[in-house]
Each structure stands twice: as structure tokens, then as C-alpha cells.
PDB file of C-alpha atoms in Angstrom:
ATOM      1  CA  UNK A 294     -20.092  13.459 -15.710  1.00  0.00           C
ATOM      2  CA  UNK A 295     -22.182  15.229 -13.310  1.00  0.00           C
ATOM      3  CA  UNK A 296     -20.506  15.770  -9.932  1.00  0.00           C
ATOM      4  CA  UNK A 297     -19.136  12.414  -8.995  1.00  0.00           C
ATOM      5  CA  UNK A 298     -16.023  11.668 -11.148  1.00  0.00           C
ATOM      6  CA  UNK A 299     -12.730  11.132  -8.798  1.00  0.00           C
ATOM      7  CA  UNK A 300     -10.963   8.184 -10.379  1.00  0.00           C
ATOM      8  CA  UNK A 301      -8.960   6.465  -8.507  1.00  0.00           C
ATOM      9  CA  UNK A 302      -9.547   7.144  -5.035  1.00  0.00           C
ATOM     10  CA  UNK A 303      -7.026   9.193  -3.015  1.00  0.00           C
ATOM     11  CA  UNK A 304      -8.385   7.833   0.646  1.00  0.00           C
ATOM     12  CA  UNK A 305      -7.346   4.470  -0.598  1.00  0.00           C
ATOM     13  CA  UNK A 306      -4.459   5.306  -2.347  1.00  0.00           C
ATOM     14  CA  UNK A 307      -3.216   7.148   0.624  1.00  0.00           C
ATOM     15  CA  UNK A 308      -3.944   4.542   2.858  1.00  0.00           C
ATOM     16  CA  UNK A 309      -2.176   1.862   0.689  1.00  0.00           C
ATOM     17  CA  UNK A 310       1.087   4.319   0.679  1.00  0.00           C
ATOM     18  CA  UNK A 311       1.306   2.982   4.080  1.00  0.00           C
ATOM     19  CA  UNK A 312       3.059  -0.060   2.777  1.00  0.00           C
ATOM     20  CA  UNK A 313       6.233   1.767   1.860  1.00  0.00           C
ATOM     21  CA  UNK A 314       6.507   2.080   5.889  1.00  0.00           C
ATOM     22  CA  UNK A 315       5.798  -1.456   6.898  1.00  0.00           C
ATOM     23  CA  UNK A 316       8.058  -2.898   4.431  1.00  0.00           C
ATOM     24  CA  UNK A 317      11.189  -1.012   5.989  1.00  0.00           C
ATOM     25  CA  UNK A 318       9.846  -2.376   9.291  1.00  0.00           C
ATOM     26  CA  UNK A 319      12.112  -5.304  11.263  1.00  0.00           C
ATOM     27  CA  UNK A 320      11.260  -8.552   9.834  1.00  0.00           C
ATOM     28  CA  UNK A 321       9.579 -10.049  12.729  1.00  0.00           C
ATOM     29  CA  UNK A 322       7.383  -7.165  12.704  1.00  0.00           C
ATOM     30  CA  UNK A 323       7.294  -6.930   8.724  1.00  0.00           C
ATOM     31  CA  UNK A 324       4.439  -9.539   8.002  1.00  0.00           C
ATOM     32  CA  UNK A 325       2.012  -8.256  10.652  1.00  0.00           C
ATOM     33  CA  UNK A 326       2.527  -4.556   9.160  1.00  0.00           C
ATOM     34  CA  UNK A 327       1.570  -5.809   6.000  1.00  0.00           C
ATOM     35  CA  UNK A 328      -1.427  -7.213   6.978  1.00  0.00           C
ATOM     36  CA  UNK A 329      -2.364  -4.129   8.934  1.00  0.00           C
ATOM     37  CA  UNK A 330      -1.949  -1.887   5.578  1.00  0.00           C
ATOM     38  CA  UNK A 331      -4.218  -4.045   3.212  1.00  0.00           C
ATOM     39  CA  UNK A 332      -6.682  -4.389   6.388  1.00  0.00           C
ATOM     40  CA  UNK A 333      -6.957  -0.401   6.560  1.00  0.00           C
ATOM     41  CA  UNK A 334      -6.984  -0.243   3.055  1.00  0.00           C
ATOM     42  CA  UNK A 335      -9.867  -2.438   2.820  1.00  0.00           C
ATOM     43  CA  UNK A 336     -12.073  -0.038   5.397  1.00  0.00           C
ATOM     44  CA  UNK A 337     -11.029   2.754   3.818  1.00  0.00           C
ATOM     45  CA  UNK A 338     -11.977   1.445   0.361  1.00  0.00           C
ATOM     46  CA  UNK A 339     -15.337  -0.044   2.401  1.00  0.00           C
ATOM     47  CA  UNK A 340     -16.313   3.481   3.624  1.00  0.00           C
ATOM     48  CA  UNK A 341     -15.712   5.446   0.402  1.00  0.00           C
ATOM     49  CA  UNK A 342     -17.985   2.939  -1.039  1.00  0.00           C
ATOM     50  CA  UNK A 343     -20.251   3.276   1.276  1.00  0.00           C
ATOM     51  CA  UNK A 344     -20.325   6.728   1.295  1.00  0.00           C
ATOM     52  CA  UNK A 345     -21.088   6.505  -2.296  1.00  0.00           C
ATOM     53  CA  UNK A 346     -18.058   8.289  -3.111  1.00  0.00           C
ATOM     54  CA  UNK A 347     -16.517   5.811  -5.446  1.00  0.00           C
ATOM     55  CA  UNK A 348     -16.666   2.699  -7.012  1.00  0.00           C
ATOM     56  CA  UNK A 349     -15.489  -0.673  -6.689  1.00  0.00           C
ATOM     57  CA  UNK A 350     -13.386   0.092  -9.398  1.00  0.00           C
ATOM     58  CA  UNK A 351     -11.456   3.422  -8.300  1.00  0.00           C
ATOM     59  CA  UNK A 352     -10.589   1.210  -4.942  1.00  0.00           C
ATOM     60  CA  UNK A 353      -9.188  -1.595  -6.748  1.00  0.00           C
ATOM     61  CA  UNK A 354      -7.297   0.962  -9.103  1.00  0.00           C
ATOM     62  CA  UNK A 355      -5.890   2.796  -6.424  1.00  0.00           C
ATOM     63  CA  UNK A 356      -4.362  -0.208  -5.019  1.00  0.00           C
ATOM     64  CA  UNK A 357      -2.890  -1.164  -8.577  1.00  0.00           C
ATOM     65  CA  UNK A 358      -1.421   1.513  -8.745  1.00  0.00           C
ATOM     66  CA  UNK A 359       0.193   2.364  -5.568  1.00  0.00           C
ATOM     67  CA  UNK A 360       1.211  -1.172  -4.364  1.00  0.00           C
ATOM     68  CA  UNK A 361       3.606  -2.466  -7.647  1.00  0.00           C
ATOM     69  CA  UNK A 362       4.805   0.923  -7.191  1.00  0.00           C
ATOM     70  CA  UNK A 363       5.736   0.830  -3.279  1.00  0.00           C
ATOM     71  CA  UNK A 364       7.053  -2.641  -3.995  1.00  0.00           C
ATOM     72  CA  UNK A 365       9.406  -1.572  -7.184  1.00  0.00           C
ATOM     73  CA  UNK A 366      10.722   1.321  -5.133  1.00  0.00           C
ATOM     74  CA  UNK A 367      11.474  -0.806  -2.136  1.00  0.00           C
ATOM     75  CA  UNK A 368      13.907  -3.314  -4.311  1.00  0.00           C
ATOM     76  CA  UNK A 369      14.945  -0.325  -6.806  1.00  0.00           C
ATOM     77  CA  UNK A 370      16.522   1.464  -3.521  1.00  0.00           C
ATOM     78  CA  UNK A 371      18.107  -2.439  -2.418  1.00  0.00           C
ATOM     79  CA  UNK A 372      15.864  -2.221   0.683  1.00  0.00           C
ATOM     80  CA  UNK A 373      15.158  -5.507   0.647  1.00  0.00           C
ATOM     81  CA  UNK A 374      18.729  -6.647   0.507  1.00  0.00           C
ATOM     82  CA  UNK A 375      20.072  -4.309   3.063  1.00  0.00           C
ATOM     83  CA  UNK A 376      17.283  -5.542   6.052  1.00  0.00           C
ATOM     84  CA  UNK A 377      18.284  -9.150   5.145  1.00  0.00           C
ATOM     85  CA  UNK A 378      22.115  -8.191   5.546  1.00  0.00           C
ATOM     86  CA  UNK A 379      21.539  -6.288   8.979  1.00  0.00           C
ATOM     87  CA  UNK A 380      19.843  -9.087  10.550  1.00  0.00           C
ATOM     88  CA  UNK A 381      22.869 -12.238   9.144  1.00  0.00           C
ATOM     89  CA  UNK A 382      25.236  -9.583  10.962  1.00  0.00           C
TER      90      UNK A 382
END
């Protein structure tokens, strides 16, 4: 390896972290936080590539990694069940 060898990529990784936010938003507001997250993932991943920072590959990984994660955490912790709750009451 000569100088270029970050695998995954934190830029996207931290970008996708974003998630964990927009799923604890209000559900009207939920869907179009999503969206947002994957869209600034995606241009983040874009300009790392770009840059010639990373590959393809350390993008994609990134987001494997961090978005089953986000999305385990969020129904490990009953967050899911609890916004659902609060908006029957």
C-alpha cells in the first residue's frame, strides 16, 4: 500500500451517522429526514471519490456498516415503539 489505504471512509460514515438523528425525528418529519441523510451521504461519498480519496467500495462499506447498525440500535433502545405510542396518545 503506498499512501492511499483508508478503508472504509470516515466522511461517509460520519455523514450516514446522521440517520440515528432523523429516525428519532416526529413522524411527519421522519421520512423526509431520511431522505436528506442518504442524499448527503451520497455527495459526500461523490466528493471523496472524486477527490480520489477512496473507492467505490470504502463508500458502500461505510454505509454497511453504519446504517444496520443505526437501525439495530434504534429498535434495541424500543425507539421505534415509544414514537408510535406518543403520537396514539
Amino acid at each position: 500500500c503506498g499512501d492511499n489505504c483508508s478503508f472504509p471512509s470516515g466522511h461517509v460514515a460520519a455523514a450516514a451517522w446522521w440517520l440515528a438523528i432523523a429516525l428519532i425525528l416526529p413522524k411527519p418529519l421522519r421520512k423526509l429526514g431520511i431522505m436528506l441523510v442518504f442524499v448527503m451521504a451520497g455527495v459526500v461519498a461523490y466528493t471523496r471519490i472524486a477527490m480520489g480519496a477512496h473507492f467505490l467500495s470504502d463508500t458502500l462499506f461505510s454505509l454497511i456498516i453504519v446504517v444496520p447498525l443505526v437501525l439495530y440500535m434504534w429498535r434495541k433502545f424500543g425507539l421505534d415503539k415509544d414514537q408510535d405510542n406518543e403520537e396514539k396518545a
